[in-house]
Amino acid sequence: MSFSKNVVHCRRCLATTIRPYSGGSNTVESTTKMNARAMPAVQWRVLAQVKDFLSKLSNDSNFQNVLNKEFARILQKIQPSVYGTEIARNFKQTADVEPKKSEVKTVDLENSSNESNNSNTEVTTQVIPKTEGGINFPKVLNGLGISFTNKDPPKEVVPKWKADNLVISQSGMSSRTRHVIFSIAQAETIESKLHRVEGLTNHIKQYPEAKNNAVKGGAIRLLLRVRHRTKELHVQAAISEALTILGYSNPLPGRGIRILSIDGGGIRGILVLEMLKKLEEITGKRVHEMFDFICGVSTGAILACSLGILQKDLDQIQKNYKKLSTQVFTQSTIKGTSSLVWSHSYYDTALWEKLLKMELGEETLIRTSRNKNTPKVAAVSAVVNHERVSAYIFRNYSLPWRVQSQYMGSNEHQIWQAARASAAAPTYFEEYKLGNLLHQDGGILVNNPTAVAIHEAKLLWPDSPIQCIVSFGTGRTVPTHLASDNTNMQAANVSSWKNKFMKILDSATDTEAVNTMLNDLLPSNVYYRFNPYLTEMLSMVEIDPFKLEQLEKDAIMYLRRNEDKFQRAAKTLLEKRTSTQKVMDWVHLQKELLGVNGK
């Protein structure tokens, strides 16, 4: 029989159905002459199931018409001797139900090749199984890339180089960076510009070393051009973040750099709020409008984030300040002491973190640069797990290319994390771990961050003069050597270990030593230090309403006595940029746009 010559394509005991096809004689026709109309019922069933599945992919009439035409073309070209048996094989291999006996006649193809001339061929009865929900055939149309199982829709495939921070060569890094920059230059629509600018931002975040390649490749010049031509605010916001990551700073609005520095001091930060209200009253401007750079430590860091980044109202901040202090610093002695022994924190650190998240939010610091009215903000903490205790700066900006700060720092953390790390006062709250660094209150190292603020600001605007520095303290008492009597003078005896420790801590957190140095170095019309004298030096965790009221009274009294000094500071802050400076800014911008600076 000619049928046996074509079944050599399958040698795995595949059971398939034989149907007699009669012609002009009683012999079986050669399978090479079989067409689609002569296909066995099993193969028809499989193809019908395929067509039914594909027809469910879309209800569009055009899709259905194309599908019908394609299947008609397939049926015209199909060779049942080859493709038909392949369909049956895949159909059999993917079946997951045990086969049952049936009246359909089948034959063992492997044996049939050797016994095709034997009229007593062994016949078995078997049917191709079906699954409960229909025929399962994942390999039939493998080339179409269609899944035939009832699974969830496949997730978007992300290239591995985008998903993982892999180590790549310098040449590969340069190539990728050039490609990203070129894609921004080729963008035409608003959405494509936005998408590609954010792609550059994400690329530099993933590979910080790509920043140098981007600057050398003209990324700053390109972004400035796009920003100049684009009016859409959301695109300009994305460009502002990208420029900030690249270390670009916009020209200053005033004559020079205006710096605000806020000391640590816990609840005594209420004094700072009262003094800032006075400045806002005189100038008629909000805090974030008066200053270009705001730096704080401990409670000053919380105020810097609230005023500079979140741009909250002073009255609302003061109200929330008292509310949060009451919630956190209300603690029973027994619970606080036991917590101090076990976790080295007297107060509930988990509650403190929860309240900070609610009050400051979880947005990353660098992303806050999307708001063009946001000043540069820095929060200072102390890293205590290094060989030497060192300052760490949480920034919402990035330093320019080839510029290195004397302090460690990052802009990748969230706002609340910066405040949490900077205000992790020893014994009050637990140390705060970020990555491999262990942070404590920055006040143990630099409780007056004015010098740190000057250093950072000059790195951002190296060619600009300092217009005004306003430094706020959180209260002080009359120095011992200025007191009129010596009633509090102790006898010259050997001091206790506790007394020695407290004296060392007091010396480390002293704020007036920095003030004395800066007061000698800077002109009087540039540097203004405000630090009220207090009737009673309150603890950082004081929540007694009467004592807090006295604190506010001391602030008001200090404002009255220093009215003239506040007026002079306000006048300095309001000095505008000169015409010469504006011309130089325009010239510098044109150089950037034309690439004269070689960037």
Coordinates of C-alpha atoms in Angstrom, one line a residue:
M1 CA 0.0 0.0 0.0
S2 CA 1.2 3.5 -0.8
F3 CA 0.1 4.7 2.7
S4 CA 3.0 2.9 4.3
K5 CA 5.5 4.9 2.3
N6 CA 4.4 8.2 3.9
V7 CA 4.1 7.2 7.5
V8 CA 7.9 7.0 8.0
H9 CA 7.7 10.6 9.2
C10 CA 6.4 9.4 12.6
R11 CA 8.1 6.6 14.5
R12 CA 6.7 7.0 18.0
C13 CA 3.7 4.6 18.0
L14 CA 1.4 7.6 17.4
A15 CA -2.1 6.5 17.1
T16 CA -4.0 8.1 14.2
T17 CA -7.2 7.4 12.5
I18 CA -7.4 5.6 9.1
R19 CA -10.3 6.3 6.9
P20 CA -10.7 4.6 3.5
Y21 CA -10.9 6.9 0.5
S22 CA -12.4 5.2 -2.5
G23 CA -11.6 6.2 -6.1
G24 CA -12.1 4.4 -9.3
S25 CA -10.9 1.1 -7.8
N26 CA -11.0 -0.6 -4.4
T27 CA -7.5 0.4 -3.5
V28 CA -6.6 3.2 -1.0
E29 CA -5.5 6.4 -2.6
S30 CA -1.9 7.7 -2.0
T31 CA -1.7 10.1 0.8
T32 CA 0.4 12.5 -1.3
K33 CA -2.7 13.1 -3.3
M34 CA -4.9 13.9 -0.3
N35 CA -6.3 17.4 0.0
A36 CA -8.0 19.3 2.8
R37 CA -11.3 17.7 2.1
A38 CA -9.8 14.3 2.7
M39 CA -8.4 15.1 6.2
P40 CA -9.3 12.8 9.1
A41 CA -11.9 13.9 11.6
V42 CA -9.4 14.4 14.5
Q43 CA -7.3 16.8 12.4
W44 CA -10.4 18.7 11.4
R45 CA -11.3 19.0 15.1
V46 CA -7.9 20.4 16.0
L47 CA -7.9 23.0 13.2
A48 CA -11.5 24.0 14.1
Q49 CA -10.4 24.5 17.7
V50 CA -7.5 26.6 16.6
K51 CA -9.7 28.8 14.5
D52 CA -12.3 29.1 17.3
F53 CA -9.6 30.2 19.7
L54 CA -8.1 32.8 17.4
S55 CA -11.6 34.2 16.6
K56 CA -12.1 35.0 20.3
L57 CA -9.0 37.3 20.3
S58 CA -11.0 40.1 18.8
N59 CA -14.6 40.9 17.8
D60 CA -13.5 43.2 15.0
S61 CA -15.2 42.2 11.7
N62 CA -12.0 43.0 9.7
F63 CA -10.0 40.7 12.0
Q64 CA -12.6 37.9 11.4
N65 CA -12.5 38.3 7.7
V66 CA -8.7 38.2 7.6
L67 CA -8.7 35.1 9.8
N68 CA -11.1 33.3 7.6
K69 CA -9.0 34.1 4.5
E70 CA -5.8 32.9 6.1
F71 CA -7.4 29.6 7.2
A72 CA -8.8 29.0 3.8
R73 CA -5.3 29.5 2.4
I74 CA -3.9 27.1 4.9
L75 CA -6.4 24.4 4.1
Q76 CA -5.6 24.7 0.4
K77 CA -1.9 24.1 0.9
I78 CA -2.0 21.6 3.8
Q79 CA -0.5 18.1 3.3
P80 CA -2.2 15.8 5.7
S81 CA 0.5 13.2 5.5
V82 CA 3.0 15.6 7.1
Y83 CA 1.3 18.5 8.9
G84 CA -1.8 16.6 9.8
T85 CA 0.2 14.0 11.7
E86 CA 2.2 16.8 13.4
I87 CA -1.0 18.4 14.6
A88 CA -2.2 15.0 15.9
R89 CA 1.1 14.4 17.7
N90 CA 1.0 17.8 19.5
F91 CA -2.6 17.2 20.3
K92 CA -1.8 13.8 21.8
Q93 CA 1.3 15.0 23.8
T94 CA -0.6 17.9 25.5
A95 CA -3.6 15.9 26.4
D96 CA -4.0 15.6 30.2
V97 CA -6.9 13.2 30.4
E98 CA -6.5 9.4 30.3
P99 CA -7.6 8.0 26.9
K100 CA -10.7 5.8 26.7
K101 CA -11.8 3.0 24.5
S102 CA -13.9 3.9 21.4
E103 CA -15.3 2.4 18.3
V104 CA -13.0 4.5 16.0
K105 CA -10.4 2.2 14.3
T106 CA -6.7 3.1 14.8
V107 CA -3.5 1.4 13.8
D108 CA 0.1 1.4 15.2
L109 CA 2.0 3.3 12.6
E110 CA 5.4 1.8 13.5
N111 CA 4.1 -1.7 13.0
S112 CA 2.1 -0.8 10.0
S113 CA 5.2 0.1 8.0
N114 CA 6.4 -3.5 8.5
E115 CA 3.0 -5.2 8.1
S116 CA 1.3 -3.0 5.5
N117 CA 1.0 -6.0 3.1
N118 CA -0.5 -8.2 5.8
S119 CA -4.3 -8.3 5.6
N120 CA -4.5 -9.4 9.3
T121 CA -3.1 -6.2 10.7
E122 CA -3.6 -5.9 14.5
V123 CA -6.2 -3.3 15.2
T124 CA -6.8 -1.5 18.6
T125 CA -9.5 0.9 19.6
Q126 CA -8.4 4.3 21.0
V127 CA -9.5 7.8 20.9
I128 CA -7.5 11.0 21.2
P129 CA -8.4 12.5 24.7
K130 CA -9.9 15.9 25.2
T131 CA -9.6 18.2 28.2
E132 CA -12.5 19.4 30.1
G133 CA -12.3 23.0 28.8
G134 CA -11.5 22.0 25.3
I135 CA -8.5 20.8 23.3
N136 CA -5.1 21.8 24.7
F137 CA -2.4 22.4 22.0
P138 CA 0.3 24.8 23.0
K139 CA 2.7 23.6 20.3
V140 CA 0.4 23.6 17.3
L141 CA 0.9 27.3 16.5
N142 CA 4.2 27.8 18.2
G143 CA 5.3 30.3 15.6
L144 CA 2.4 32.6 16.4
G145 CA 3.7 33.2 19.9
I146 CA 0.2 32.7 21.4
S147 CA -0.4 31.1 24.8
F148 CA -3.2 28.5 24.9
T149 CA -3.5 28.2 28.6
N150 CA -5.8 30.1 30.9
K151 CA -3.2 32.3 32.6
D152 CA -3.0 35.9 33.6
P153 CA -1.9 38.3 30.8
P154 CA 1.9 38.4 30.4
K155 CA 3.7 41.2 32.2
E156 CA 5.6 43.8 30.2
V157 CA 9.0 42.6 29.3
V158 CA 11.6 44.9 30.7
P159 CA 15.2 44.6 29.4
K160 CA 17.5 43.3 32.0
W161 CA 19.9 46.2 31.7
K162 CA 17.0 48.5 32.7
A163 CA 15.8 46.3 35.5
D164 CA 19.1 45.5 37.2
N165 CA 22.0 47.8 38.1
L166 CA 24.5 45.7 36.3
V167 CA 28.2 46.4 36.0
I168 CA 29.0 47.5 32.5
S169 CA 32.1 48.8 30.8
Q170 CA 32.9 52.4 30.4
S171 CA 32.4 52.3 26.7
G172 CA 29.0 50.7 27.1
M173 CA 28.1 53.3 29.6
S174 CA 29.1 56.1 27.2
S175 CA 27.2 54.5 24.4
R176 CA 24.0 54.2 26.3
T177 CA 24.3 57.8 27.6
R178 CA 24.8 59.1 24.1
H179 CA 21.8 57.2 22.9
V180 CA 19.5 58.6 25.6
I181 CA 20.7 62.2 24.9
F182 CA 20.2 61.7 21.1
S183 CA 16.7 60.4 21.7
I184 CA 15.8 63.6 23.5
A185 CA 17.1 65.7 20.6
Q186 CA 15.0 63.7 18.2
A187 CA 11.8 63.9 20.2
E188 CA 9.0 65.9 18.5
T189 CA 5.8 65.5 20.5
I190 CA 5.3 66.7 24.1
E191 CA 4.8 63.2 25.4
S192 CA 7.9 61.8 23.7
K193 CA 10.0 64.7 25.2
L194 CA 8.6 64.0 28.7
H195 CA 9.2 60.3 28.4
R196 CA 12.8 60.7 27.1
V197 CA 13.8 63.4 29.6
E198 CA 12.5 61.1 32.4
G199 CA 14.5 58.3 30.8
L200 CA 17.7 60.3 31.1
T201 CA 16.9 61.0 34.8
N202 CA 16.3 57.4 35.5
H203 CA 19.4 56.4 33.6
I204 CA 21.6 58.7 35.8
K205 CA 19.9 57.5 38.9
Q206 CA 20.6 53.9 38.0
Y207 CA 24.2 54.6 36.9
P208 CA 25.5 57.7 38.8
E209 CA 28.8 57.5 36.9
A210 CA 26.9 58.3 33.7
K211 CA 26.5 61.9 35.0
N212 CA 30.0 62.9 33.7
N213 CA 29.3 61.3 30.3
A214 CA 26.0 63.2 30.1
V215 CA 27.5 66.5 30.9
K216 CA 30.4 66.0 28.5
G217 CA 27.9 64.9 25.9
G218 CA 26.0 68.2 26.0
A219 CA 23.0 67.1 28.0
I220 CA 22.8 70.4 29.9
R221 CA 22.9 72.4 26.7
L222 CA 20.2 70.2 25.1
L223 CA 17.9 70.3 28.2
L224 CA 18.2 74.1 28.3
R225 CA 17.2 74.3 24.7
V226 CA 14.2 72.1 25.2
R227 CA 13.1 74.0 28.2
H228 CA 13.4 77.3 26.3
R229 CA 11.2 76.0 23.6
T230 CA 8.6 74.2 25.7
K231 CA 5.8 75.9 27.5
E232 CA 4.1 72.8 29.1
L233 CA 4.7 72.9 32.9
H234 CA 4.9 69.1 33.4
V235 CA 7.7 68.9 30.8
Q236 CA 9.5 71.8 32.4
A237 CA 9.2 70.1 35.8
A238 CA 10.9 67.0 34.4
I239 CA 13.6 69.0 32.8
S240 CA 14.2 70.9 36.1
E241 CA 14.8 67.5 37.9
A242 CA 17.1 66.3 35.1
L243 CA 19.2 69.6 35.2
T244 CA 19.4 69.3 39.0
I245 CA 20.7 65.8 38.8
L246 CA 23.3 67.0 36.3
G247 CA 24.4 69.6 38.8
Y248 CA 23.0 72.7 37.0
S249 CA 21.7 75.5 39.2
N250 CA 19.5 78.4 37.9
P251 CA 20.8 81.9 38.2
L252 CA 20.1 83.5 41.5
P253 CA 17.2 86.0 41.8
G254 CA 19.0 88.3 44.2
R255 CA 22.3 90.1 44.2
G256 CA 24.0 87.0 45.7
I257 CA 23.4 83.8 47.7
R258 CA 20.9 84.1 50.5
I259 CA 21.3 81.4 53.2
L260 CA 19.1 80.4 56.1
S261 CA 20.6 78.2 58.8
I262 CA 18.6 76.7 61.7
D263 CA 20.1 75.1 64.8
G264 CA 18.9 72.0 66.7
G265 CA 17.0 72.2 69.9
G266 CA 13.9 70.1 70.0
I267 CA 10.7 71.9 71.1
R268 CA 12.6 75.1 71.3
G269 CA 12.3 75.3 67.5
I270 CA 9.2 77.4 68.3
L271 CA 11.5 80.3 68.8
V272 CA 12.7 80.0 65.2
L273 CA 9.1 80.0 64.0
E274 CA 8.4 83.2 65.9
M275 CA 11.4 84.9 64.4
L276 CA 10.6 83.8 60.9
K277 CA 7.1 85.3 61.3
K278 CA 8.8 88.6 62.0
L279 CA 10.9 88.4 58.8
E280 CA 7.8 87.4 56.7
E281 CA 5.9 90.4 58.2
I282 CA 8.7 92.9 57.3
T283 CA 9.5 91.5 53.8
G284 CA 6.0 90.5 52.7
K285 CA 7.4 87.3 51.3
R286 CA 7.3 83.6 52.3
V287 CA 10.4 81.9 53.7
H288 CA 11.0 79.8 50.5
E289 CA 11.0 83.1 48.5
M290 CA 13.5 84.9 50.7
F291 CA 16.2 82.3 50.7
D292 CA 18.2 80.3 48.0
F293 CA 19.7 77.8 50.4
I294 CA 18.1 76.4 53.6
C295 CA 20.1 74.2 56.0
G296 CA 19.0 72.7 59.3
V297 CA 20.1 70.1 61.8
S298 CA 17.8 68.1 64.2
T299 CA 14.7 70.1 64.8
G300 CA 16.1 72.6 62.3
A301 CA 16.1 69.9 59.6
I302 CA 12.4 69.3 60.2
L303 CA 11.7 73.0 59.8
A304 CA 13.9 73.2 56.7
C305 CA 12.0 70.5 55.0
S306 CA 8.6 71.9 56.1
L307 CA 9.5 75.5 55.0
G308 CA 11.7 75.0 52.0
I309 CA 10.4 71.8 50.4
L310 CA 6.8 71.5 51.5
Q311 CA 6.4 75.3 51.8
K312 CA 3.9 75.1 54.6
D313 CA 2.5 78.1 56.5
L314 CA 4.3 79.1 59.7
D315 CA 1.2 79.1 61.9
Q316 CA 0.3 75.6 60.7
I317 CA 3.8 74.3 61.3
Q318 CA 3.8 75.7 64.9
K319 CA 0.4 74.1 65.6
N320 CA 1.5 70.8 64.3
Y321 CA 4.8 71.1 66.1
K322 CA 3.1 71.3 69.5
K323 CA 0.7 68.5 68.6
L324 CA 3.5 66.1 67.5
S325 CA 5.6 66.9 70.6
T326 CA 2.7 66.1 72.9
Q327 CA 2.1 62.8 71.1
V328 CA 5.7 61.7 71.0
F329 CA 7.1 63.0 74.3
T330 CA 4.2 61.8 76.5
Q331 CA 5.8 58.7 78.0
S332 CA 5.5 56.9 81.4
T333 CA 8.7 56.7 83.4
I334 CA 8.5 52.9 83.7
K335 CA 7.9 52.3 80.0
G336 CA 10.5 54.9 79.0
T337 CA 13.2 53.5 81.3
S338 CA 12.6 49.9 80.1
S339 CA 12.7 51.0 76.5
L340 CA 15.9 52.9 77.1
V341 CA 17.5 49.7 78.5
W342 CA 16.4 47.5 75.6
S343 CA 16.4 49.7 72.6
H344 CA 18.5 52.7 73.8
S345 CA 15.6 55.0 73.2
Y346 CA 13.4 56.5 75.9
Y347 CA 10.5 57.4 73.5
D348 CA 8.6 55.4 71.0
T349 CA 10.7 55.5 67.8
A350 CA 8.1 53.7 65.7
L351 CA 5.4 56.3 66.5
W352 CA 7.9 59.1 65.8
E353 CA 8.6 57.6 62.3
K354 CA 4.9 57.2 61.6
L355 CA 4.2 60.8 62.4
L356 CA 7.1 62.1 60.3
K357 CA 5.8 60.1 57.3
M358 CA 2.4 61.7 57.8
E359 CA 3.8 65.2 58.3
L360 CA 6.6 65.3 55.7
G361 CA 5.7 62.7 53.2
E362 CA 7.6 60.0 51.3
E363 CA 8.7 61.8 48.2
T364 CA 12.4 61.5 47.3
L365 CA 14.5 64.6 47.9
I366 CA 15.7 65.0 44.3
R367 CA 12.2 64.9 42.9
T368 CA 11.2 68.0 44.9
S369 CA 13.4 70.0 42.5
R370 CA 10.6 69.7 39.9
N371 CA 9.1 72.7 41.6
K372 CA 11.1 75.7 40.3
N373 CA 10.3 77.7 43.4
T374 CA 11.9 75.2 45.7
P375 CA 15.2 76.4 47.2
K376 CA 18.1 74.1 47.8
V377 CA 17.6 72.3 51.1
A378 CA 20.1 70.4 53.2
A379 CA 19.6 68.4 56.4
V380 CA 22.7 67.4 58.5
S381 CA 23.0 64.1 60.4
A382 CA 26.0 62.4 62.0
V383 CA 27.3 59.0 60.8
V384 CA 28.5 57.1 63.9
N385 CA 29.6 53.7 62.5
H386 CA 32.7 55.0 60.8
E387 CA 36.1 55.2 62.4
R388 CA 35.4 58.9 63.0
V389 CA 32.1 60.5 63.5
S390 CA 31.4 62.5 60.3
A391 CA 28.7 64.8 59.0
Y392 CA 26.2 63.5 56.4
I393 CA 24.1 65.8 54.2
F394 CA 20.7 64.9 52.8
R395 CA 20.4 67.1 49.7
N396 CA 17.5 67.9 47.3
Y397 CA 20.2 68.9 44.8
S398 CA 23.3 67.5 43.1
L399 CA 26.7 69.1 43.0
P400 CA 28.1 70.3 39.7
W401 CA 30.3 68.1 37.5
R402 CA 33.9 67.7 38.9
V403 CA 32.9 69.3 42.2
Q404 CA 33.4 67.4 45.4
S405 CA 32.0 68.3 48.9
Q406 CA 33.9 67.8 52.1
Y407 CA 30.8 66.0 53.5
M408 CA 29.2 62.7 52.5
G409 CA 25.6 63.0 51.3
S410 CA 22.9 61.8 49.0
N411 CA 19.7 63.1 47.3
E412 CA 18.1 59.7 46.8
H413 CA 16.4 59.4 50.2
Q414 CA 12.9 60.4 51.1
I415 CA 12.0 63.7 52.9
W416 CA 10.9 62.0 56.2
Q417 CA 14.1 59.9 56.2
A418 CA 16.2 63.0 56.1
A419 CA 14.4 64.5 59.1
R420 CA 14.4 61.1 60.9
A421 CA 18.2 60.7 60.6
S422 CA 19.0 64.3 61.5
A423 CA 16.8 64.3 64.6
A424 CA 17.9 60.8 66.0
A425 CA 18.9 62.3 69.3
P426 CA 20.9 59.7 71.4
T427 CA 18.8 58.2 74.2
Y428 CA 15.7 59.9 73.0
F429 CA 15.3 57.9 69.8
E430 CA 16.9 54.9 68.2
E431 CA 19.7 55.3 65.8
Y432 CA 18.6 55.3 62.2
K433 CA 20.1 52.9 59.7
L434 CA 20.1 53.7 56.0
G435 CA 22.0 51.3 53.9
N436 CA 25.4 50.6 55.5
L437 CA 25.4 53.9 57.5
L438 CA 24.1 54.4 61.0
H439 CA 22.8 58.0 61.6
Q440 CA 22.3 59.9 64.8
D441 CA 21.3 63.5 65.5
G442 CA 23.5 65.9 63.6
G443 CA 23.6 68.2 66.6
I444 CA 26.2 66.0 68.3
L445 CA 28.7 67.2 65.6
V446 CA 27.4 70.4 64.1
N447 CA 24.6 71.9 66.1
N448 CA 25.1 75.2 64.3
P449 CA 25.2 74.2 60.6
T450 CA 25.9 77.7 59.2
A451 CA 29.5 76.8 58.2
V452 CA 28.2 73.7 56.4
A453 CA 25.6 75.7 54.6
I454 CA 28.2 78.2 53.4
H455 CA 30.4 75.4 52.1
E456 CA 27.6 73.7 50.2
A457 CA 26.2 77.0 48.8
K458 CA 29.6 78.1 47.4
L459 CA 29.9 74.7 45.7
L460 CA 26.6 75.4 43.8
W461 CA 27.3 79.0 43.0
P462 CA 31.1 79.4 43.1
D463 CA 31.1 82.8 41.2
S464 CA 28.3 84.4 43.2
P465 CA 28.9 86.5 46.3
I466 CA 27.1 85.9 49.6
Q467 CA 24.3 88.4 49.9
C468 CA 22.9 87.5 53.3
I469 CA 23.2 84.8 55.9
V470 CA 20.5 84.5 58.6
S471 CA 21.3 82.1 61.4
F472 CA 18.7 81.2 63.9
G473 CA 19.5 79.6 67.3
T474 CA 17.1 77.9 69.6
G475 CA 17.7 79.8 72.8
R476 CA 20.5 80.4 75.3
T477 CA 21.2 81.6 78.8
V478 CA 23.5 84.3 80.1
P479 CA 27.1 83.1 79.9
T480 CA 28.7 82.3 83.3
H481 CA 31.5 84.8 82.9
L482 CA 29.0 87.6 82.3
A483 CA 26.8 86.8 85.3
S484 CA 26.7 89.5 88.0
D485 CA 27.2 87.1 90.8
N486 CA 29.1 83.9 91.5
T487 CA 26.4 82.2 93.5
N488 CA 26.3 79.3 91.1
M489 CA 30.1 78.8 91.1
Q490 CA 31.0 75.3 92.2
A491 CA 33.9 74.5 94.5
A492 CA 37.1 73.4 92.8
N493 CA 36.7 69.8 93.6
V494 CA 37.1 66.6 91.5
S495 CA 34.0 66.3 89.2
S496 CA 32.0 63.2 88.7
W497 CA 32.0 61.1 85.6
K498 CA 28.4 62.2 84.8
N499 CA 29.4 65.8 85.2
K500 CA 32.4 65.3 82.9
F501 CA 30.2 63.6 80.2
M502 CA 27.6 66.4 80.3
K503 CA 30.3 69.1 80.0
I504 CA 31.8 67.3 76.9
L505 CA 28.4 66.9 75.4
D506 CA 27.6 70.6 76.0
S507 CA 30.9 71.6 74.4
A508 CA 30.2 69.4 71.4
T509 CA 26.7 70.9 70.8
D510 CA 27.8 74.5 71.4
T511 CA 26.4 76.8 68.8
E512 CA 28.0 80.1 69.8
A513 CA 31.6 79.1 69.0
V514 CA 30.7 78.9 65.3
N515 CA 28.8 82.2 65.6
T516 CA 31.9 83.9 67.1
M517 CA 34.1 82.8 64.3
L518 CA 31.7 83.8 61.5
N519 CA 30.9 87.1 63.2
D520 CA 34.7 87.9 63.0
L521 CA 35.1 86.8 59.4
L522 CA 31.9 88.1 57.7
P523 CA 30.8 91.7 57.3
S524 CA 28.0 92.9 59.6
N525 CA 25.7 93.7 56.7
V526 CA 25.9 90.1 55.5
Y527 CA 25.8 87.9 58.6
Y528 CA 22.9 88.1 61.0
R529 CA 22.7 85.8 64.0
F530 CA 19.5 85.6 66.1
N531 CA 19.5 83.6 69.3
P532 CA 17.2 84.7 72.1
Y533 CA 18.0 84.7 75.8
L534 CA 15.6 82.5 77.7
T535 CA 14.1 82.9 81.2
E536 CA 14.6 79.2 81.6
M537 CA 16.5 76.8 79.4
L538 CA 13.9 74.2 78.5
S539 CA 14.6 70.6 77.7
M540 CA 14.2 69.5 74.1
V541 CA 11.2 67.4 75.0
E542 CA 9.3 69.9 77.2
I543 CA 5.6 69.7 76.7
D544 CA 4.3 71.8 79.7
P545 CA 1.9 74.3 78.2
F546 CA 2.9 77.0 80.7
K547 CA 6.6 76.7 79.9
L548 CA 5.9 76.7 76.2
E549 CA 3.9 79.9 76.7
Q550 CA 6.8 81.4 78.5
L551 CA 9.1 80.4 75.6
E552 CA 6.9 82.3 73.2
K553 CA 6.9 85.3 75.5
D554 CA 10.7 85.3 75.5
A555 CA 10.7 85.2 71.7
I556 CA 8.4 88.2 71.5
M557 CA 10.5 90.1 74.0
Y558 CA 13.7 89.3 71.9
L559 CA 12.0 90.6 68.7
R560 CA 11.2 93.9 70.4
R561 CA 14.7 94.4 71.6
N562 CA 16.2 93.5 68.2
E563 CA 13.7 95.3 65.9
D564 CA 16.4 97.3 64.2
K565 CA 18.5 94.2 63.5
F566 CA 15.5 92.4 61.9
Q567 CA 14.9 95.5 59.7
R568 CA 18.4 95.5 58.4
A569 CA 18.4 91.7 57.7
A570 CA 15.1 92.1 55.8
K571 CA 16.5 95.0 53.7
T572 CA 19.5 92.9 52.8
L573 CA 17.4 89.9 51.8
L574 CA 15.3 92.1 49.5
E575 CA 18.2 93.4 47.5
K576 CA 17.6 92.6 43.8
R577 CA 20.0 91.6 41.1
T578 CA 21.8 94.4 39.4
S579 CA 21.5 95.2 35.7
T580 CA 25.1 94.1 35.1
Q581 CA 24.5 90.8 36.8
K582 CA 21.4 90.2 34.6
V583 CA 23.4 90.9 31.5
M584 CA 26.1 88.4 32.6
D585 CA 23.4 85.8 33.3
W586 CA 22.0 86.2 29.8
V587 CA 25.5 85.9 28.3
H588 CA 26.2 82.8 30.3
L589 CA 22.9 81.3 29.2
Q590 CA 23.7 82.0 25.6
K591 CA 27.1 80.3 25.9
E592 CA 25.4 77.3 27.4
L593 CA 22.9 77.1 24.6
L594 CA 25.5 77.5 21.9
G595 CA 27.9 75.1 23.6
V596 CA 30.7 77.7 23.9
N597 CA 31.6 76.4 27.4
G598 CA 32.3 73.0 26.0
K599 CA 29.6 71.2 28.0

